[in-house]
PDB file of C-alpha atoms and ligand atoms in Angstrom:
ATOM      1  CA  MET A 137     -21.274   3.002  17.163  1.00 71.00           C
ATOM      2  CA  GLU A 138     -21.334  -0.776  16.971  1.00 84.00           C
ATOM      3  CA  ARG A 139     -21.959  -2.266  13.571  1.00 93.00           C
ATOM      4  CA  LYS A 140     -24.511  -5.009  13.339  1.00 96.00           C
ATOM      5  CA  ILE A 141     -23.815  -8.133  11.307  1.00 97.00           C
ATOM      6  CA  LEU A 142     -26.455 -10.667  10.369  1.00 98.00           C
ATOM      7  CA  VAL A 143     -25.184 -14.237  10.000  1.00 97.00           C
ATOM      8  CA  ILE A 144     -27.457 -16.487   7.931  1.00 97.00           C
ATOM      9  CA  GLU A 145     -26.058 -20.006   8.216  1.00 96.00           C
ATOM     10  CA  ASP A 146     -27.995 -23.185   8.928  1.00 95.00           C
ATOM     11  CA  GLU A 147     -25.212 -25.127  10.587  1.00 93.00           C
ATOM     12  CA  GLN A 148     -25.542 -24.171  14.223  1.00 94.00           C
ATOM     13  CA  ASN A 149     -21.839 -24.809  14.924  1.00 92.00           C
ATOM     14  CA  ILE A 150     -20.583 -22.580  12.137  1.00 91.00           C
ATOM     15  CA  ASN A 151     -23.141 -19.938  12.969  1.00 94.00           C
ATOM     16  CA  ASP A 152     -22.035 -19.940  16.618  1.00 94.00           C
ATOM     17  CA  ILE A 153     -18.346 -19.768  15.724  1.00 91.00           C
ATOM     18  CA  LEU A 154     -18.879 -16.911  13.273  1.00 92.00           C
ATOM     19  CA  SER A 155     -20.993 -14.985  15.745  1.00 93.00           C
ATOM     20  CA  PHE A 156     -18.445 -15.530  18.490  1.00 93.00           C
ATOM     21  CA  GLN A 157     -15.550 -14.362  16.317  1.00 92.00           C
ATOM     22  CA  LEU A 158     -17.450 -11.317  15.178  1.00 93.00           C
ATOM     23  CA  SER A 159     -18.429 -10.309  18.689  1.00 93.00           C
ATOM     24  CA  LYS A 160     -14.769 -10.627  19.702  1.00 92.00           C
ATOM     25  CA  GLU A 161     -14.012  -8.145  16.921  1.00 91.00           C
ATOM     26  CA  GLY A 162     -16.498  -5.751  18.454  1.00 92.00           C
ATOM     27  CA  TYR A 163     -19.482  -6.317  16.195  1.00 95.00           C
ATOM     28  CA  THR A 164     -23.020  -6.893  17.323  1.00 96.00           C
ATOM     29  CA  THR A 165     -24.334 -10.064  15.738  1.00 96.00           C
ATOM     30  CA  ILE A 166     -27.760 -11.446  15.019  1.00 97.00           C
ATOM     31  CA  SER A 167     -28.234 -14.823  13.434  1.00 97.00           C
ATOM     32  CA  ALA A 168     -30.685 -16.877  11.459  1.00 97.00           C
ATOM     33  CA  LEU A 169     -30.606 -20.619  10.798  1.00 96.00           C
ATOM     34  CA  ASP A 170     -32.697 -20.676   7.629  1.00 96.00           C
ATOM     35  CA  GLY A 171     -33.338 -18.553   4.575  1.00 96.00           C
ATOM     36  CA  VAL A 172     -36.852 -17.407   5.358  1.00 96.00           C
ATOM     37  CA  SER A 173     -36.084 -16.006   8.792  1.00 96.00           C
ATOM     38  CA  GLY A 174     -32.763 -14.670   7.498  1.00 97.00           C
ATOM     39  CA  LEU A 175     -34.537 -12.725   4.795  1.00 96.00           C
ATOM     40  CA  GLU A 176     -37.020 -11.355   7.288  1.00 96.00           C
ATOM     41  CA  MET A 177     -34.258 -10.246   9.666  1.00 97.00           C
ATOM     42  CA  ALA A 178     -32.334  -8.688   6.799  1.00 96.00           C
ATOM     43  CA  LEU A 179     -35.300  -6.525   5.911  1.00 95.00           C
ATOM     44  CA  THR A 180     -36.492  -5.641   9.413  1.00 95.00           C
ATOM     45  CA  GLN A 181     -33.400  -5.462  11.669  1.00 95.00           C
ATOM     46  CA  ASN A 182     -31.242  -3.066   9.640  1.00 93.00           C
ATOM     47  CA  PRO A 183     -27.968  -4.985   9.686  1.00 96.00           C
ATOM     48  CA  ASP A 184     -24.870  -3.143   8.454  1.00 94.00           C
ATOM     49  CA  LEU A 185     -23.618  -6.252   6.673  1.00 96.00           C
ATOM     50  CA  ILE A 186     -24.838  -9.781   5.981  1.00 96.00           C
ATOM     51  CA  LEU A 187     -22.906 -13.063   5.858  1.00 96.00           C
ATOM     52  CA  LEU A 188     -25.057 -15.373   3.803  1.00 95.00           C
ATOM     53  CA  ASP A 189     -24.479 -19.091   3.377  1.00 94.00           C
ATOM     54  CA  VAL A 190     -25.404 -20.457  -0.058  1.00 93.00           C
ATOM     55  CA  MET A 191     -26.760 -23.848   0.979  1.00 92.00           C
ATOM     56  CA  LEU A 192     -29.725 -23.243   3.242  1.00 93.00           C
ATOM     57  CA  PRO A 193     -32.841 -25.331   3.748  1.00 89.00           C
ATOM     58  CA  GLY A 194     -36.016 -23.968   2.212  1.00 86.00           C
ATOM     59  CA  LEU A 195     -35.101 -20.679   0.625  1.00 93.00           C
ATOM     60  CA  ASP A 196     -31.462 -20.976  -0.479  1.00 93.00           C
ATOM     61  CA  GLY A 197     -28.800 -18.268  -0.315  1.00 94.00           C
ATOM     62  CA  TYR A 198     -29.191 -17.315  -3.990  1.00 92.00           C
ATOM     63  CA  GLU A 199     -32.884 -16.576  -3.528  1.00 93.00           C
ATOM     64  CA  VAL A 200     -32.337 -14.785  -0.244  1.00 95.00           C
ATOM     65  CA  CYS A 201     -29.699 -12.569  -1.843  1.00 94.00           C
ATOM     66  CA  LYS A 202     -31.924 -11.693  -4.779  1.00 91.00           C
ATOM     67  CA  LYS A 203     -34.842 -10.860  -2.538  1.00 93.00           C
ATOM     68  CA  ILE A 204     -32.756  -8.690  -0.211  1.00 94.00           C
ATOM     69  CA  ARG A 205     -31.430  -6.814  -3.231  1.00 89.00           C
ATOM     70  CA  GLU A 206     -34.933  -5.953  -4.369  1.00 87.00           C
ATOM     71  CA  GLN A 207     -35.216  -3.791  -1.277  1.00 89.00           C
ATOM     72  CA  SER A 208     -31.787  -3.023   0.106  1.00 87.00           C
ATOM     73  CA  ASN A 209     -28.190  -2.253  -0.843  1.00 84.00           C
ATOM     74  CA  VAL A 210     -26.752  -3.621   2.415  1.00 90.00           C
ATOM     75  CA  PRO A 211     -23.361  -5.288   1.777  1.00 90.00           C
ATOM     76  CA  ILE A 212     -23.734  -9.056   1.365  1.00 92.00           C
ATOM     77  CA  ILE A 213     -20.857 -11.530   1.570  1.00 92.00           C
ATOM     78  CA  MET A 214     -21.868 -14.963   0.294  1.00 90.00           C
ATOM     79  CA  LEU A 215     -20.325 -17.983   2.019  1.00 91.00           C
ATOM     80  CA  THR A 216     -19.690 -20.758  -0.462  1.00 88.00           C
ATOM     81  CA  ALA A 217     -18.466 -24.292   0.077  1.00 85.00           C
ATOM     82  CA  ARG A 218     -17.473 -25.264  -3.442  1.00 82.00           C
ATOM     83  CA  GLU A 219     -16.144 -23.836  -6.661  1.00 77.00           C
ATOM     84  CA  ASP A 220     -19.374 -24.508  -8.564  1.00 79.00           C
ATOM     85  CA  GLU A 221     -21.220 -22.408  -6.010  1.00 80.00           C
ATOM     86  CA  VAL A 222     -18.785 -19.578  -6.685  1.00 77.00           C
ATOM     87  CA  ASP A 223     -19.524 -19.887 -10.389  1.00 72.00           C
ATOM     88  CA  LYS A 224     -23.200 -19.675  -9.662  1.00 75.00           C
ATOM     89  CA  VAL A 225     -22.864 -16.682  -7.339  1.00 75.00           C
ATOM     90  CA  LEU A 226     -20.926 -14.845 -10.032  1.00 71.00           C
ATOM     91  CA  GLY A 227     -23.001 -16.064 -12.942  1.00 66.00           C
ATOM     92  CA  LEU A 228     -26.439 -15.373 -11.515  1.00 70.00           C
ATOM     93  CA  GLU A 229     -25.585 -11.743 -10.879  1.00 71.00           C
ATOM     94  CA  LEU A 230     -27.363 -11.786  -7.578  1.00 78.00           C
ATOM     95  CA  GLY A 231     -25.998  -8.468  -6.481  1.00 77.00           C
ATOM     96  CA  ALA A 232     -23.780  -9.943  -3.768  1.00 83.00           C
ATOM     97  CA  ASP A 233     -20.852  -7.692  -2.956  1.00 81.00           C
ATOM     98  CA  ASP A 234     -18.365 -10.394  -2.235  1.00 83.00           C
ATOM     99  CA  TYR A 235     -18.015 -14.079  -1.530  1.00 84.00           C
ATOM    100  CA  MET A 236     -15.754 -16.323   0.481  1.00 85.00           C
ATOM    101  CA  THR A 237     -15.096 -20.006  -0.038  1.00 83.00           C
ATOM    102  CA  LYS A 238     -14.974 -22.213   3.049  1.00 79.00           C
ATOM    103  CA  PRO A 239     -12.728 -22.820   4.836  1.00 79.00           C
ATOM    104  CA  TYR A 240     -11.563 -19.254   5.391  1.00 78.00           C
ATOM    105  CA  SER A 241      -9.210 -17.812   7.937  1.00 82.00           C
ATOM    106  CA  ASN A 242     -10.338 -15.453  10.624  1.00 83.00           C
ATOM    107  CA  ARG A 243      -8.020 -12.829   9.325  1.00 84.00           C
ATOM    108  CA  GLU A 244      -9.428 -13.021   5.833  1.00 84.00           C
ATOM    109  CA  LEU A 245     -12.990 -12.908   7.094  1.00 87.00           C
ATOM    110  CA  THR A 246     -12.290  -9.831   9.191  1.00 87.00           C
ATOM    111  CA  ALA A 247     -10.503  -8.102   6.324  1.00 85.00           C
ATOM    112  CA  ARG A 248     -13.408  -8.708   3.973  1.00 85.00           C
ATOM    113  CA  ILE A 249     -15.959  -7.500   6.481  1.00 89.00           C
ATOM    114  CA  LYS A 250     -13.992  -4.344   7.169  1.00 86.00           C
ATOM    115  CA  ALA A 251     -13.524  -3.605   3.485  1.00 81.00           C
ATOM    116  CA  ASN A 252     -17.206  -4.068   2.730  1.00 83.00           C
ATOM    117  CA  LEU A 253     -18.310  -2.022   5.736  1.00 84.00           C
ATOM    118  CA  ARG A 254     -15.946   0.768   4.777  1.00 75.00           C
ATOM    119  CA  ARG A 255     -17.456   0.921   1.318  1.00 67.00           C
ATOM    120  CA  SER A 256     -20.954   1.104   2.630  1.00 67.00           C
ATOM    121  CA  ALA A 257     -20.153   3.720   5.257  1.00 62.00           C
ATOM    122  CA  VAL A 258     -20.038   6.386   2.572  1.00 56.00           C
ATOM    123  CA  GLU A 259     -23.656   7.362   2.396  1.00 49.00           C
ATOM    124  CA  PRO A 260     -25.092   9.518  -0.349  1.00 49.00           C
ATOM    125  CA  ALA A 261     -25.183  13.205   0.554  1.00 44.00           C
ATOM    126  CA  PRO A 262     -28.567  14.342   1.835  1.00 45.00           C
ATOM    127  CA  ALA A 263     -30.845  15.496  -0.949  1.00 46.00           C
ATOM    128  CA  ALA A 264     -31.309  18.906   0.670  1.00 43.00           C
ATOM    129  CA  ALA A 265     -28.678  21.006  -1.053  1.00 43.00           C
ATOM    130  CA  PRO A 266     -28.133  20.004  -4.662  1.00 45.00           C
ATOM    131  CA  ALA A 267     -27.010  23.505  -5.586  1.00 46.00           C
ATOM    132  CA  GLU A 268     -23.969  23.158  -3.373  1.00 47.00           C
ATOM    133  CA  SER A 269     -22.641  20.241  -5.336  1.00 49.00           C
ATOM    134  CA  ASP A 270     -19.142  21.086  -6.356  1.00 60.00           C
ATOM    135  CA  ALA A 271     -18.694  21.149 -10.118  1.00 62.00           C
ATOM    136  CA  ASN A 272     -15.593  19.011  -9.639  1.00 71.00           C
ATOM    137  CA  SER A 273     -17.689  16.216  -8.241  1.00 86.00           C
ATOM    138  CA  VAL A 274     -19.725  15.848 -11.415  1.00 90.00           C
ATOM    139  CA  ILE A 275     -18.434  13.909 -14.396  1.00 91.00           C
ATOM    140  CA  ILE A 276     -20.402  14.290 -17.592  1.00 91.00           C
ATOM    141  CA  SER A 277     -19.795  12.042 -20.555  1.00 93.00           C
ATOM    142  CA  GLY A 278     -22.270  11.605 -23.401  1.00 92.00           C
ATOM    143  CA  ASP A 279     -25.669  10.894 -21.881  1.00 94.00           C
ATOM    144  CA  LEU A 280     -24.117   9.975 -18.508  1.00 95.00           C
ATOM    145  CA  THR A 281     -23.836  12.230 -15.482  1.00 94.00           C
ATOM    146  CA  ILE A 282     -21.888  10.835 -12.547  1.00 94.00           C
ATOM    147  CA  ASN A 283     -22.192  12.775  -9.327  1.00 92.00           C
ATOM    148  CA  THR A 284     -19.448  11.494  -7.069  1.00 88.00           C
ATOM    149  CA  GLU A 285     -20.675  13.394  -4.027  1.00 85.00           C
ATOM    150  CA  ARG A 286     -24.274  12.347  -4.242  1.00 84.00           C
ATOM    151  CA  TYR A 287     -23.461   8.805  -5.348  1.00 86.00           C
ATOM    152  CA  GLU A 288     -25.807   9.237  -8.226  1.00 90.00           C
ATOM    153  CA  VAL A 289     -25.655   8.292 -11.874  1.00 94.00           C
ATOM    154  CA  LEU A 290     -28.028   9.750 -14.421  1.00 94.00           C
ATOM    155  CA  LYS A 291     -28.490   8.412 -17.913  1.00 95.00           C
ATOM    156  CA  ASN A 292     -30.514  10.716 -20.147  1.00 93.00           C
ATOM    157  CA  ASP A 293     -31.452  12.589 -16.950  1.00 91.00           C
ATOM    158  CA  LYS A 294     -32.931   9.460 -15.405  1.00 92.00           C
ATOM    159  CA  VAL A 295     -31.494   8.041 -12.195  1.00 92.00           C
ATOM    160  CA  VAL A 296     -29.771   4.692 -12.732  1.00 92.00           C
ATOM    161  CA  ASP A 297     -30.447   2.079 -10.052  1.00 87.00           C
ATOM    162  CA  ILE A 298     -26.915   1.179  -9.125  1.00 85.00           C
ATOM    163  CA  THR A 299     -25.274  -0.653  -6.229  1.00 82.00           C
ATOM    164  CA  LEU A 300     -22.537   0.970  -4.220  1.00 81.00           C
ATOM    165  CA  ARG A 301     -19.894  -1.336  -5.678  1.00 84.00           C
ATOM    166  CA  GLU A 302     -20.990  -0.677  -9.236  1.00 89.00           C
ATOM    167  CA  PHE A 303     -20.884   3.019  -8.467  1.00 91.00           C
ATOM    168  CA  GLU A 304     -17.399   2.812  -6.974  1.00 90.00           C
ATOM    169  CA  LEU A 305     -16.122   0.976 -10.026  1.00 94.00           C
ATOM    170  CA  LEU A 306     -17.688   3.444 -12.455  1.00 96.00           C
ATOM    171  CA  LYS A 307     -16.394   6.394 -10.458  1.00 95.00           C
ATOM    172  CA  PHE A 308     -12.881   4.978 -10.257  1.00 94.00           C
ATOM    173  CA  LEU A 309     -12.698   4.394 -14.009  1.00 96.00           C
ATOM    174  CA  ALA A 310     -14.437   7.634 -14.978  1.00 95.00           C
ATOM    175  CA  MET A 311     -12.160   9.791 -12.841  1.00 93.00           C
ATOM    176  CA  GLN A 312      -9.206   8.591 -14.892  1.00 94.00           C
ATOM    177  CA  PRO A 313     -10.615   8.336 -18.387  1.00 93.00           C
ATOM    178  CA  ASP A 314      -8.719   6.414 -21.036  1.00 94.00           C
ATOM    179  CA  LYS A 315      -6.386   4.923 -18.475  1.00 96.00           C
ATOM    180  CA  ILE A 316      -6.403   1.132 -18.656  1.00 96.00           C
ATOM    181  CA  PHE A 317      -6.589  -0.784 -15.384  1.00 96.00           C
ATOM    182  CA  SER A 318      -5.962  -4.473 -14.962  1.00 94.00           C
ATOM    183  CA  ARG A 319      -8.616  -6.443 -13.139  1.00 91.00           C
ATOM    184  CA  GLU A 320      -6.181  -7.002 -10.269  1.00 88.00           C
ATOM    185  CA  LYS A 321      -5.640  -3.264  -9.971  1.00 90.00           C
ATOM    186  CA  LEU A 322      -9.398  -2.696  -9.952  1.00 91.00           C
ATOM    187  CA  LEU A 323      -9.892  -5.275  -7.212  1.00 86.00           C
ATOM    188  CA  GLU A 324      -7.247  -3.599  -5.140  1.00 83.00           C
ATOM    189  CA  ASN A 325      -8.609  -0.097  -5.603  1.00 86.00           C
ATOM    190  CA  VAL A 326     -12.340  -0.584  -5.798  1.00 86.00           C
ATOM    191  CA  TRP A 327     -12.801  -3.626  -3.595  1.00 78.00           C
ATOM    192  CA  GLY A 328     -10.265  -2.217  -1.223  1.00 70.00           C
ATOM    193  CA  TYR A 329      -8.147  -5.133  -0.114  1.00 59.00           C
ATOM    194  CA  GLU A 330      -5.559  -7.547  -1.330  1.00 55.00           C
ATOM    195  CA  TYR A 331      -7.649 -10.085  -3.099  1.00 54.00           C
ATOM    196  CA  TYR A 332      -6.525 -13.707  -3.040  1.00 56.00           C
ATOM    197  CA  GLY A 333      -9.386 -14.930  -5.097  1.00 57.00           C
ATOM    198  CA  ASP A 334     -10.937 -14.312  -8.313  1.00 70.00           C
ATOM    199  CA  VAL A 335     -10.804 -11.538 -10.868  1.00 79.00           C
ATOM    200  CA  ARG A 336     -14.097 -12.725 -12.344  1.00 82.00           C
ATOM    201  CA  THR A 337     -15.767 -10.565  -9.707  1.00 82.00           C
ATOM    202  CA  VAL A 338     -14.615  -7.558 -11.720  1.00 89.00           C
ATOM    203  CA  ASP A 339     -15.966  -8.949 -14.986  1.00 89.00           C
ATOM    204  CA  VAL A 340     -19.343  -9.588 -13.433  1.00 85.00           C
ATOM    205  CA  THR A 341     -19.562  -6.109 -11.973  1.00 88.00           C
ATOM    206  CA  VAL A 342     -18.547  -4.599 -15.313  1.00 93.00           C
ATOM    207  CA  ARG A 343     -21.229  -6.646 -17.035  1.00 91.00           C
ATOM    208  CA  ARG A 344     -23.891  -5.465 -14.599  1.00 88.00           C
ATOM    209  CA  LEU A 345     -22.778  -1.881 -14.979  1.00 93.00           C
ATOM    210  CA  ARG A 346     -22.898  -2.089 -18.746  1.00 95.00           C
ATOM    211  CA  GLU A 347     -26.442  -3.365 -18.606  1.00 92.00           C
ATOM    212  CA  LYS A 348     -27.343  -0.243 -16.687  1.00 93.00           C
ATOM    213  CA  ILE A 349     -25.417   2.493 -18.460  1.00 96.00           C
ATOM    214  CA  GLU A 350     -24.802   1.331 -22.019  1.00 96.00           C
ATOM    215  CA  ASP A 351     -27.350   1.594 -24.847  1.00 95.00           C
ATOM    216  CA  ASP A 352     -26.109  -1.748 -26.123  1.00 95.00           C
ATOM    217  CA  PRO A 353     -24.158  -3.701 -23.463  1.00 93.00           C
ATOM    218  CA  SER A 354     -22.606  -5.898 -26.146  1.00 92.00           C
ATOM    219  CA  MET A 355     -21.192  -2.807 -27.900  1.00 94.00           C
ATOM    220  CA  PRO A 356     -20.165  -0.674 -24.932  1.00 96.00           C
ATOM    221  CA  LYS A 357     -19.311   2.996 -25.439  1.00 96.00           C
ATOM    222  CA  TYR A 358     -18.285   3.847 -21.882  1.00 96.00           C
ATOM    223  CA  ILE A 359     -16.599   0.906 -20.229  1.00 97.00           C
ATOM    224  CA  ILE A 360     -14.318  -0.631 -22.789  1.00 96.00           C
ATOM    225  CA  THR A 361     -12.481  -3.937 -22.594  1.00 95.00           C
ATOM    226  CA  LYS A 362      -8.852  -3.806 -23.559  1.00 93.00           C
ATOM    227  CA  ARG A 363      -8.362  -7.407 -24.470  1.00 91.00           C
ATOM    228  CA  GLY A 364      -5.795  -9.192 -22.340  1.00 88.00           C
ATOM    229  CA  VAL A 365      -5.155  -6.066 -20.259  1.00 92.00           C
ATOM    230  CA  GLY A 366      -8.224  -4.798 -18.478  1.00 94.00           C
ATOM    231  CA  TYR A 367     -10.821  -2.042 -18.673  1.00 97.00           C
ATOM    232  CA  TYR A 368     -10.971   1.693 -19.202  1.00 97.00           C
ATOM    233  CA  PHE A 369     -13.532   4.467 -19.296  1.00 97.00           C
ATOM    234  CA  ASN A 370     -13.973   6.076 -22.677  1.00 94.00           C
ATOM    235  CA  LYS A 371     -14.934   9.687 -22.086  1.00 85.00           C
TER     236      LYS A 371
HETATM  237 CA1  LIG B 663     -25.310 -24.533   4.823  1.00 57.50          CA
END
């Protein structure tokens, strides 16, 4: 089945080149040249992944990303032109899954797309048969229940609204409690590719996760920072 990628980029040239490269790789592409129509296509055309430029006329990429996230967990790769845009993408906690700074190589672009599609291909198990959930697939720690088969996290028996990437990170740490992982190791294992860029992505995802699962995100009980080393799950 062909995967559909939505390219939201206002520069016609870049949009054309991206779409051409992606179709050569075997993807179906649809494209938008501004934020408003991009947002509409994102919500109505069911893309499997979105490439989203930051600087767009009208509704910019930050806003588009936020609005998509209100309704969808589709993987979003932000396309940034400058370092300060990267800072903003990371700092605003838009819920983007990844970002790339222009100019990027074809090879890197393809690798990122594949990695993000692979992550999203693992859908939650259908809700039909909860009784069949294997006990091994459930991790319980304090008031947290992590169901690795159903891609579900409960805190005090309430479902936590969590993105796939946040879930993958939590699952990875929780399956090996007390083991400390460097941010580079986490990028490799959770993000799924050799990462040239920036370990801040991990910090941001940890911060978002803490806001969702910790009673007091500034005094975390589950995801603990080992200063100068990395993070671990405290079971
Ligand atoms: Ca632009």
